[in-house]
């Protein structure tokens, strides 16, 4: 018969390390472990309360999944007046905005801007109402030593980061570093040096929570990032979307033991990482994404000791997020022992995996909903809100909206938070700060060039996104002279009617010349902000498919004309 209390993993102890003076949080953790019969690094699991082993215990909207397909469905017009709250709501929301922190999330795992651009844009973020940055480095951090393989070729140098962080401090912007420590570990586990630390051998997304080496890896990453960040008060340790947790061989074996669950497995790893931060950096509070916690029982959360060690960041990027549901979730977290919570909204990167333009109206609605959540929650529960700006849905996905393209959306959202709502007066202030004469929130269109850093990229990307593919398709697929007299059959055999040629050749050459000039301007503008690899990736995804089709037709036309002039008729 199995013991009611499971056996410990090898090397685990229920006692604190000898000679170590525990912080207050670590003492709380130790007491919780003693009562539960567990210790840090013991039962790490994936999540939120789903049934069945191997399911990610996770509820709610996927963080990087679009709640709507913005390309097919656009929200109704957002009149400025309709965004104003009632007076009591405004007072509460404005109080939250004034006292709470507003962190702008920089997702650097895709299209990381040059350090010079980041330094240039920081004063604008401050003027728009940001109080800090949440920086997700991934492979752009200058990892060294055994962690050197994690560093991408375009990673920032230590000197560049010190300059940017110093600029942030000078602007009064506090910085919260974000290092993934459980899920979304592709940038680490894709490398052969660390592949043995995967939860599931063939999937590089999740870290094996049973190995001591896994915890040593996470600690080394945190230590290197902390070494470059002075006076940090919070450190985000990720822990979201830990897919396939419980599917690894060690996890399956561990879950066979009595009383072991995915909830305990997940909470144990979170506790292990958080206690590592608490012991090494007693003044720093860890933050975790909350999706893995949402479906967990209150009992499991309360008994784990995690609520005394971390602050959950509740994320939802939907335009119609469930306000009442969020209020109830906050109440649940409070009952479990979490002292404070964070919110996470989105100003870009949440409406389509390959989105190139930002639908401001969707993101404004999202923030107005969060203001309602704040106005319906206890005044002392909210630590702040992070305005996420996802650049990729994960390490291997394509790029979504570039940062300069989304700055108007960020401006609208920050100002809505700072002022407790959105009105015509606030809209005018945003336009003034961005140097734009008319800022639309209900369409993708950017009708004029602004003066903010990178505004020329927004204008050119808008032209390409709206007109490049459509203009090329109009010529090649809907021009009767092309479809009728210069089909793929004709092109292959270099056949062209001399009379028909004059009906579309000038248009094709003119269109190609126009788009080559636009693309050249866009490439030059992007190179001021981004490294070559980012420019190449964006061009290959968004420009080349259409431009190369057009170029090929013009080339084929030239070949056909040449063949005709030489008297070669097939």
Coordinates of C-alpha atoms in Angstrom, one line a residue:
X1 CA 0.0 0.0 0.0
X2 CA 1.3 3.4 -0.9
X3 CA 2.1 5.9 1.7
X4 CA -0.3 8.9 1.9
X5 CA 2.6 11.1 1.6
X6 CA 4.7 10.6 -1.5
X7 CA 8.5 10.0 -1.4
X8 CA 10.8 12.9 -2.2
X9 CA 12.8 13.2 -5.3
X10 CA 16.5 12.3 -4.9
X11 CA 18.5 15.1 -3.3
X12 CA 15.5 16.9 -1.9
X13 CA 15.3 18.1 1.7
X14 CA 12.7 19.7 3.8
X15 CA 15.2 21.7 5.7
X16 CA 16.6 25.1 4.8
X17 CA 20.2 25.1 3.6
X18 CA 22.7 25.3 6.4
X19 CA 24.4 28.6 7.0
X20 CA 21.8 30.4 4.9
X21 CA 19.7 33.2 6.4
X22 CA 16.3 33.0 4.9
X23 CA 14.4 36.1 3.8
X24 CA 10.9 36.6 5.1
X25 CA 9.4 35.2 2.0
X26 CA 11.7 32.1 2.1
X27 CA 10.7 31.4 5.7
X28 CA 7.0 31.5 4.6
X29 CA 7.8 29.2 1.8
X30 CA 9.6 26.8 4.2
X31 CA 6.7 26.7 6.6
X32 CA 4.3 26.0 3.7
X33 CA 6.6 23.2 2.5
X34 CA 6.8 21.6 5.9
X35 CA 3.1 21.5 6.3
X36 CA 2.6 20.1 2.8
X37 CA 5.5 17.7 2.9
X38 CA 7.2 19.2 -0.2
X39 CA 10.2 21.3 -1.0
X40 CA 11.4 23.6 -3.8
X41 CA 12.1 21.8 -7.0
X42 CA 10.0 18.8 -5.9
X43 CA 6.7 18.7 -7.8
X44 CA 6.7 21.0 -10.7
X45 CA 3.6 21.0 -13.0
X46 CA 1.9 22.8 -15.8
X47 CA -0.9 24.7 -14.7
X48 CA -4.5 25.6 -14.1
X49 CA -6.7 22.8 -13.2
X50 CA -7.5 20.9 -16.4
X51 CA -8.1 17.2 -15.9
X52 CA -6.0 14.4 -17.3
X53 CA -2.2 14.2 -17.3
X54 CA -0.4 16.1 -20.0
X55 CA -3.1 18.7 -20.5
X56 CA -1.8 22.2 -20.0
X57 CA -3.7 23.3 -16.9
X58 CA -4.7 26.5 -18.6
X59 CA -7.9 28.4 -19.2
X60 CA -8.9 31.6 -20.9
X61 CA -7.8 33.2 -24.2
X62 CA -4.4 32.2 -25.4
X63 CA -2.0 35.0 -24.8
X64 CA -0.8 35.3 -28.4
X65 CA -4.0 34.1 -30.0
X66 CA -6.2 36.7 -31.7
X67 CA -9.5 37.1 -30.0
X68 CA -10.9 38.2 -33.3
X69 CA -9.6 38.1 -36.9
X70 CA -9.0 41.8 -37.4
X71 CA -8.6 41.3 -41.1
X72 CA -12.1 40.0 -41.5
X73 CA -14.0 41.8 -38.8
X74 CA -13.5 45.4 -37.7
X75 CA -15.0 46.8 -34.5
X76 CA -17.6 49.6 -34.9
X77 CA -16.6 53.2 -34.8
X78 CA -15.3 54.4 -31.5
X79 CA -16.6 57.8 -31.0
X80 CA -14.5 59.7 -28.5
X81 CA -17.5 60.7 -26.4
X82 CA -18.6 57.0 -26.1
X83 CA -15.4 56.2 -24.3
X84 CA -15.9 58.4 -21.3
X85 CA -16.9 56.7 -18.1
X86 CA -19.4 57.7 -15.5
X87 CA -18.1 60.1 -12.9
X88 CA -17.6 57.5 -10.1
X89 CA -15.9 55.1 -12.5
X90 CA -13.7 57.9 -13.8
X91 CA -12.6 58.8 -10.2
X92 CA -11.7 55.2 -9.3
X93 CA -10.1 54.4 -12.7
X94 CA -8.2 57.7 -12.7
X95 CA -7.0 56.9 -9.2
X96 CA -5.7 53.6 -10.4
X97 CA -4.1 55.2 -13.4
X98 CA -2.4 57.9 -11.2
X99 CA -1.2 55.5 -8.5
X100 CA -0.6 52.3 -10.5
X101 CA 2.4 51.5 -12.7
X102 CA 2.0 51.5 -16.4
X103 CA 4.7 49.4 -18.0
X104 CA 5.3 49.3 -21.7
X105 CA 6.3 45.8 -22.8
X106 CA 9.2 45.5 -25.2
X107 CA 9.1 42.0 -26.8
X108 CA 12.6 41.7 -28.2
X109 CA 12.4 38.1 -29.4
X110 CA 11.5 39.5 -32.8
X111 CA 12.5 42.7 -34.6
X112 CA 14.6 44.1 -31.7
X113 CA 15.1 47.8 -32.4
X114 CA 18.6 49.2 -32.4
X115 CA 19.7 50.6 -29.0
X116 CA 19.8 54.1 -30.5
X117 CA 16.1 53.9 -31.5
X118 CA 15.1 52.6 -28.1
X119 CA 16.9 55.5 -26.5
X120 CA 15.2 57.9 -28.9
X121 CA 11.7 56.6 -28.2
X122 CA 11.9 56.5 -24.3
X123 CA 11.2 60.2 -23.8
X124 CA 8.0 59.9 -25.9
X125 CA 6.9 56.9 -23.8
X126 CA 7.3 58.9 -20.7
X127 CA 5.4 61.9 -22.1
X128 CA 2.6 59.5 -23.1
X129 CA 2.1 58.3 -19.6
X130 CA 4.4 55.3 -19.2
X131 CA 6.0 54.8 -15.8
X132 CA 8.3 51.9 -16.7
X133 CA 9.3 49.2 -19.1
X134 CA 8.9 45.4 -19.0
X135 CA 11.7 44.1 -21.1
X136 CA 11.5 40.6 -22.5
X137 CA 15.0 39.9 -23.8
X138 CA 15.0 36.3 -25.0
X139 CA 18.0 35.8 -27.2
X140 CA 18.9 39.5 -27.5
X141 CA 20.5 39.6 -24.0
X142 CA 24.3 39.4 -24.0
X143 CA 24.5 36.1 -22.2
X144 CA 28.1 35.0 -21.5
X145 CA 30.0 32.0 -20.4
X146 CA 28.1 28.7 -20.6
X147 CA 25.0 30.7 -21.7
X148 CA 26.8 32.2 -24.7
X149 CA 24.9 29.9 -27.2
X150 CA 21.6 31.7 -26.2
X151 CA 22.9 35.0 -27.6
X152 CA 21.7 35.8 -31.1
X153 CA 24.0 37.5 -33.6
X154 CA 22.1 40.7 -33.2
X155 CA 22.0 40.7 -29.4
X156 CA 22.6 43.9 -27.6
X157 CA 26.1 44.4 -26.1
X158 CA 26.4 45.1 -22.4
X159 CA 27.4 48.7 -23.2
X160 CA 24.3 49.2 -25.4
X161 CA 22.0 47.9 -22.6
X162 CA 23.7 50.0 -19.9
X163 CA 23.1 53.1 -22.1
X164 CA 19.4 52.3 -22.8
X165 CA 18.8 51.4 -19.1
X166 CA 20.6 54.6 -18.0
X167 CA 18.4 56.6 -20.4
X168 CA 15.3 54.9 -19.0
X169 CA 16.4 55.9 -15.4
X170 CA 17.0 59.4 -16.6
X171 CA 13.4 59.5 -17.9
X172 CA 12.0 58.2 -14.6
X173 CA 11.1 54.8 -16.1
X174 CA 11.6 51.8 -13.9
X175 CA 12.6 48.6 -15.6
X176 CA 11.1 45.1 -15.0
X177 CA 13.2 42.4 -16.7
X178 CA 11.3 39.3 -18.0
X179 CA 13.1 36.0 -18.3
X180 CA 11.1 32.9 -19.2
X181 CA 11.8 30.1 -16.8
X182 CA 9.3 27.3 -17.6
X183 CA 7.3 27.6 -20.8
X184 CA 8.3 29.5 -24.0
X185 CA 11.8 28.3 -23.6
X186 CA 12.4 27.6 -27.3
X187 CA 15.2 30.1 -27.5
X188 CA 17.1 28.0 -25.0
X189 CA 16.0 24.4 -25.6
X190 CA 16.5 24.6 -29.4
X191 CA 20.2 24.5 -28.8
X192 CA 21.9 21.1 -28.6
X193 CA 23.7 22.2 -25.4
X194 CA 20.4 22.4 -23.5
X195 CA 18.1 20.0 -25.5
X196 CA 18.5 17.4 -22.7
X197 CA 16.6 19.7 -20.4
X198 CA 13.3 19.5 -22.4
X199 CA 10.2 18.3 -20.7
X200 CA 9.3 16.3 -23.8
X201 CA 12.3 15.2 -25.9
X202 CA 11.0 16.4 -29.2
X203 CA 9.5 19.7 -28.1
X204 CA 11.7 22.7 -27.2
X205 CA 9.0 24.7 -25.5
X206 CA 9.0 23.6 -21.9
X207 CA 11.7 23.0 -19.3
X208 CA 12.0 19.7 -17.5
X209 CA 11.0 20.6 -13.9
X210 CA 12.6 17.6 -12.3
X211 CA 16.2 18.2 -13.1
X212 CA 18.5 20.2 -10.8
X213 CA 20.3 21.3 -13.9
X214 CA 17.1 23.0 -15.1
X215 CA 16.9 25.1 -12.0
X216 CA 20.7 25.9 -12.2
X217 CA 20.1 27.1 -15.8
X218 CA 17.3 29.4 -14.8
X219 CA 19.3 30.8 -11.9
X220 CA 22.3 31.5 -14.2
X221 CA 20.0 33.3 -16.6
X222 CA 18.4 35.4 -13.9
X223 CA 21.8 36.2 -12.3
X224 CA 23.3 37.5 -15.6
X225 CA 20.2 39.7 -16.3
X226 CA 20.2 41.0 -12.8
X227 CA 23.9 41.9 -13.0
X228 CA 23.0 44.5 -15.6
X229 CA 19.9 45.9 -13.9
X230 CA 20.3 48.2 -10.9
X231 CA 17.6 48.8 -8.3
X232 CA 15.1 46.4 -9.7
X233 CA 12.0 46.0 -7.6
X234 CA 10.2 43.3 -9.8
X235 CA 11.5 40.5 -11.9
X236 CA 9.1 38.7 -14.3
X237 CA 9.8 34.9 -14.4
X238 CA 7.3 34.1 -17.1
X239 CA 5.8 30.6 -16.4
X240 CA 3.0 30.9 -18.9
X241 CA 1.6 28.4 -21.5
X242 CA 3.7 25.4 -20.3
X243 CA 2.3 23.1 -23.0
X244 CA 2.9 19.4 -22.7
X245 CA 3.8 19.6 -19.0
X246 CA 3.3 16.1 -17.5
X247 CA 4.1 14.4 -20.8
X248 CA 7.8 13.9 -20.2
X249 CA 8.9 10.5 -19.0
X250 CA 10.1 11.8 -15.6
X251 CA 6.8 13.6 -15.1
X252 CA 4.7 10.6 -16.0
X253 CA 6.6 8.5 -13.5
X254 CA 6.3 11.2 -10.9
X255 CA 2.6 11.6 -11.5
X256 CA 2.1 7.9 -10.8
X257 CA 2.9 8.5 -7.1
X258 CA 0.0 9.1 -4.8
X259 CA -1.2 12.6 -4.3
X260 CA 0.9 14.0 -7.1
X261 CA -0.9 16.2 -9.6
X262 CA -0.1 18.6 -12.4
X263 CA -1.1 21.5 -10.2
X264 CA 1.5 20.5 -7.6
X265 CA 4.1 20.0 -10.3
X266 CA 3.5 23.4 -11.8
X267 CA 3.4 25.2 -8.4
X268 CA 6.5 23.5 -7.2
X269 CA 8.6 24.8 -10.1
X270 CA 7.2 28.3 -9.8
X271 CA 8.0 28.1 -6.1
X272 CA 11.5 26.9 -6.8
X273 CA 12.2 29.7 -9.2
X274 CA 10.6 32.4 -7.0
X275 CA 12.4 31.2 -3.9
X276 CA 15.7 31.4 -5.8
X277 CA 14.9 35.0 -6.6
X278 CA 13.9 35.6 -3.0
X279 CA 17.1 34.1 -1.6
X280 CA 19.5 35.8 -4.0
X281 CA 17.6 39.2 -4.3
X282 CA 15.5 39.7 -1.2
X283 CA 14.3 43.1 -2.3
X284 CA 13.0 41.8 -5.6
X285 CA 9.4 40.6 -6.1
X286 CA 8.9 38.0 -8.8
X287 CA 5.9 38.3 -11.2
X288 CA 4.3 35.4 -13.1
X289 CA 1.8 35.2 -15.9
X290 CA -1.4 34.0 -14.4
X291 CA -2.8 31.6 -17.0
X292 CA -1.4 28.5 -15.4
X293 CA -2.9 29.5 -12.1
X294 CA -6.5 30.5 -13.1
X295 CA -8.1 27.1 -13.0
X296 CA -6.3 25.8 -10.0
X297 CA -8.2 25.2 -6.8
X298 CA -7.9 27.8 -4.1
X299 CA -6.7 25.1 -1.7
X300 CA -3.8 24.1 -4.0
X301 CA -2.7 27.7 -4.5
X302 CA -3.0 28.6 -0.8
X303 CA -1.1 25.5 0.4
X304 CA 1.7 25.8 -2.1
X305 CA 3.3 28.9 -0.6
X306 CA 3.4 30.5 -4.0
X307 CA 1.0 33.4 -3.1
X308 CA 3.6 34.7 -0.6
X309 CA 6.4 34.6 -3.2
X310 CA 5.0 36.1 -6.4
X311 CA 2.5 38.5 -7.8
X312 CA 0.3 37.2 -10.7
X313 CA -0.1 39.2 -13.8
X314 CA -3.6 38.6 -15.2
X315 CA -3.6 38.9 -19.0
X316 CA -6.4 39.3 -21.4
X317 CA -6.2 41.1 -24.8
X318 CA -9.8 40.8 -25.9
X319 CA -11.8 43.9 -26.8
X320 CA -14.8 42.4 -24.9
X321 CA -13.0 40.9 -22.0
X322 CA -15.2 39.6 -19.2
X323 CA -15.0 42.3 -16.5
X324 CA -17.1 40.4 -14.0
X325 CA -15.0 37.3 -14.5
X326 CA -11.8 39.2 -13.9
X327 CA -13.1 40.8 -10.7
X328 CA -14.0 37.3 -9.4
X329 CA -10.6 36.0 -10.4
X330 CA -8.9 38.8 -8.4
X331 CA -11.1 38.0 -5.4
X332 CA -10.0 34.3 -5.7
X333 CA -6.3 35.3 -5.8
X334 CA -6.8 37.5 -2.8
X335 CA -8.4 34.7 -0.8
X336 CA -5.5 32.4 -1.7
X337 CA -3.0 34.9 -0.2
X338 CA -1.7 37.0 -3.1
X339 CA -1.2 40.5 -1.8
X340 CA -1.2 42.3 -5.1
X341 CA -2.0 41.6 -8.7
X342 CA -0.9 43.1 -12.1
X343 CA -3.0 43.4 -15.2
X344 CA -1.7 42.9 -18.7
X345 CA -3.4 44.4 -21.7
X346 CA -2.1 44.6 -25.3
X347 CA -1.4 47.6 -27.6
X348 CA -0.2 45.3 -30.5
X349 CA 0.6 41.8 -31.4
X350 CA -2.7 40.3 -30.3
X351 CA -5.0 40.3 -33.4
X352 CA -3.2 38.1 -35.9
X353 CA 0.0 36.1 -36.0
X354 CA 1.1 37.9 -39.2
X355 CA -0.6 41.2 -38.6
X356 CA 1.3 44.1 -40.2
X357 CA -1.0 47.0 -39.2
X358 CA -2.4 47.8 -35.8
X359 CA -6.2 48.1 -35.3
X360 CA -6.2 50.8 -32.6
X361 CA -9.9 50.5 -31.9
X362 CA -9.5 46.9 -30.7
X363 CA -6.7 47.7 -28.3
X364 CA -8.5 50.9 -27.0
X365 CA -11.5 48.8 -26.2
X366 CA -9.3 46.3 -24.4
X367 CA -7.9 49.0 -22.2
X368 CA -11.3 50.6 -21.4
X369 CA -12.4 47.2 -20.3
X370 CA -9.4 46.9 -17.9
X371 CA -10.3 50.3 -16.5
X372 CA -13.7 48.8 -15.7
X373 CA -12.0 45.9 -13.9
X374 CA -9.9 48.4 -11.9
X375 CA -13.0 50.4 -11.0
X376 CA -14.7 47.3 -9.7
X377 CA -11.8 46.0 -7.7
X378 CA -10.4 47.0 -4.2
X379 CA -8.3 50.0 -4.5
X380 CA -5.3 48.4 -2.8
X381 CA -5.1 45.2 -4.9
X382 CA -3.6 46.5 -8.1
X383 CA 0.2 47.0 -8.4
X384 CA 0.1 48.1 -12.0
X385 CA -0.6 47.2 -15.6
X386 CA 1.7 46.0 -18.4
X387 CA 0.8 47.1 -21.9
X388 CA 2.1 44.1 -23.9
X389 CA 3.4 44.6 -27.4
X390 CA 4.0 41.1 -28.8
X391 CA 6.4 40.9 -31.7
X392 CA 6.0 37.2 -32.3
X393 CA 3.5 34.8 -30.9
X394 CA 6.4 32.5 -30.1
X395 CA 10.1 32.1 -30.9
X396 CA 9.5 30.4 -34.3
X397 CA 6.5 32.4 -35.6
X398 CA 6.5 35.3 -38.1
X399 CA 6.6 38.9 -37.1
X400 CA 3.5 40.8 -36.2
X401 CA 3.2 44.6 -36.2
X402 CA 6.5 46.5 -35.9
X403 CA 7.0 48.8 -32.9
X404 CA 6.9 52.1 -34.9
X405 CA 3.8 51.0 -36.6
X406 CA 2.1 50.5 -33.3
X407 CA 3.2 53.6 -31.5
X408 CA -0.1 55.5 -32.2
X409 CA -2.0 52.5 -30.6
X410 CA 0.4 52.6 -27.7
X411 CA -0.2 56.4 -27.3
X412 CA -3.9 56.0 -27.3
X413 CA -3.9 53.2 -24.8
X414 CA -1.4 54.9 -22.4
X415 CA -3.4 58.1 -22.5
X416 CA -6.7 56.3 -21.9
X417 CA -5.1 54.6 -18.8
X418 CA -3.6 57.8 -17.5
X419 CA -6.8 59.7 -17.8
X420 CA -9.3 57.0 -16.9
X421 CA -11.0 57.0 -20.3
X422 CA -10.8 58.4 -23.8
X423 CA -12.3 61.6 -25.1
X424 CA -12.0 64.1 -27.9
X425 CA -9.7 66.2 -25.7
X426 CA -7.4 63.2 -25.0
X427 CA -7.4 62.3 -28.7
X428 CA -6.2 65.9 -29.5
X429 CA -3.4 65.5 -26.9
X430 CA -2.3 62.2 -28.5
X431 CA -2.2 63.8 -31.9
X432 CA -0.2 66.7 -30.6
X433 CA 2.3 64.4 -28.9
X434 CA 2.7 62.3 -32.1
X435 CA 2.7 65.2 -34.5
X436 CA -0.3 63.7 -36.4
X437 CA -3.2 65.9 -37.6
X438 CA -5.8 63.2 -37.7
X439 CA -5.5 59.9 -35.8
X440 CA -8.1 57.3 -36.7
X441 CA -9.0 54.5 -34.2
X442 CA -11.5 52.6 -36.2
X443 CA -9.5 51.9 -39.4
X444 CA -6.0 50.7 -40.2
X445 CA -5.3 53.8 -42.2
X446 CA -2.6 56.3 -41.3
X447 CA -3.6 59.4 -43.3
X448 CA -0.6 61.6 -42.6
X449 CA 3.0 61.5 -41.5
X450 CA 3.7 62.1 -37.8
X451 CA 6.8 63.4 -36.1
X452 CA 7.4 60.6 -33.6
X453 CA 10.4 58.3 -34.1
X454 CA 9.8 55.8 -36.8
X455 CA 6.7 57.5 -38.2
X456 CA 7.9 57.2 -41.7
X457 CA 8.0 53.4 -41.3
X458 CA 4.3 53.5 -40.3
X459 CA 3.4 55.5 -43.4
X460 CA 5.3 53.3 -45.8
X461 CA 4.2 50.0 -44.2
X462 CA 0.6 51.3 -44.5
X463 CA 1.1 51.9 -48.3
X464 CA 2.7 48.4 -48.8
X465 CA 0.1 46.6 -46.6
X466 CA -2.9 48.2 -48.3
X467 CA -1.9 48.6 -51.9
X468 CA 1.1 46.4 -53.0
X469 CA -0.7 43.1 -53.2
X470 CA -4.0 44.5 -54.4
X471 CA -2.3 46.6 -57.2
X472 CA -0.2 43.7 -58.4
X473 CA -3.2 41.3 -58.3
X474 CA -5.3 43.9 -60.2
X475 CA -2.8 43.9 -63.0
X476 CA -1.9 40.2 -63.2
X477 CA -5.2 38.6 -62.4
X478 CA -7.9 41.1 -63.5
X479 CA -6.4 42.9 -66.5
X480 CA -8.0 41.2 -69.5
X481 CA -4.9 41.8 -71.7
X482 CA -2.7 40.0 -69.3
X483 CA -5.0 37.1 -68.5
X484 CA -6.1 36.8 -72.1
X485 CA -2.9 37.4 -74.1
X486 CA 0.0 36.9 -71.6
X487 CA -1.0 33.9 -69.6
X488 CA 1.6 31.5 -68.1
X489 CA 1.3 29.5 -71.3
X490 CA 2.3 32.5 -73.4
X491 CA 5.0 33.5 -71.0
X492 CA 6.6 30.1 -71.1
X493 CA 6.7 30.1 -74.9
X494 CA 7.6 33.8 -75.2
X495 CA 4.5 34.6 -77.2
X496 CA 3.2 38.1 -77.3
X497 CA 0.8 39.9 -79.7
X498 CA 2.5 43.2 -80.8
X499 CA -0.7 45.2 -80.6
X500 CA -1.8 43.8 -77.2
X501 CA 1.6 44.3 -75.7
X502 CA 1.0 48.1 -75.7
X503 CA -2.1 47.8 -73.7
X504 CA -0.4 46.6 -70.5
X505 CA 3.4 46.9 -70.8
X506 CA 3.5 50.6 -69.8
X507 CA 1.3 49.9 -66.8
X508 CA 3.4 47.0 -65.7
X509 CA 6.7 48.9 -66.0
X510 CA 5.2 51.9 -64.2
X511 CA 3.8 49.9 -61.4
X512 CA 7.1 48.1 -60.8
X513 CA 9.0 51.3 -60.8
X514 CA 6.6 52.9 -58.3
X515 CA 6.8 50.0 -55.9
X516 CA 10.6 49.6 -56.2
X517 CA 10.9 53.3 -55.1
X518 CA 8.5 52.8 -52.2
X519 CA 10.3 49.6 -51.1
X520 CA 13.7 51.3 -51.4
X521 CA 12.4 54.1 -49.1
X522 CA 11.0 51.6 -46.6
X523 CA 14.1 49.6 -46.5
X524 CA 16.2 52.7 -45.8
X525 CA 13.8 53.8 -43.1
X526 CA 13.8 50.3 -41.5
X527 CA 17.6 50.1 -41.5
X528 CA 17.7 53.2 -39.3
X529 CA 15.7 51.3 -36.7
X530 CA 16.4 47.6 -37.2
X531 CA 19.3 45.2 -38.0
X532 CA 19.6 43.7 -41.5
X533 CA 18.1 40.4 -40.4
X534 CA 14.9 42.0 -39.4
X535 CA 14.6 44.1 -42.6
X536 CA 15.2 41.0 -44.7
X537 CA 12.6 39.0 -42.8
X538 CA 9.9 41.6 -43.0
X539 CA 10.6 42.2 -46.7
X540 CA 10.5 38.5 -47.5
X541 CA 7.2 38.0 -45.7
X542 CA 5.4 41.2 -46.8
X543 CA 7.0 42.6 -49.9
X544 CA 8.7 39.9 -52.0
X545 CA 5.8 37.6 -52.7
X546 CA 3.9 40.3 -54.7
X547 CA 6.9 42.4 -56.0
X548 CA 8.7 39.3 -57.3
X549 CA 5.5 38.2 -59.2
X550 CA 5.4 41.7 -60.8
X551 CA 9.1 41.6 -61.6
X552 CA 8.8 38.2 -63.2
X553 CA 6.0 39.3 -65.5
X554 CA 8.0 42.4 -66.6
X555 CA 11.1 40.2 -67.2
X556 CA 9.0 37.7 -69.2
X557 CA 7.5 40.5 -71.2
X558 CA 11.0 41.7 -72.1
X559 CA 12.0 38.2 -73.1
X560 CA 8.9 37.8 -75.3
X561 CA 9.5 41.2 -77.0
X562 CA 13.2 40.2 -77.6
X563 CA 12.1 36.9 -79.1
X564 CA 9.6 38.7 -81.3
X565 CA 12.2 41.2 -82.5
X566 CA 14.5 38.3 -83.4
X567 CA 11.7 36.7 -85.4
X568 CA 11.2 33.8 -83.1
X569 CA 7.5 33.0 -83.1
X570 CA 6.3 29.8 -81.5

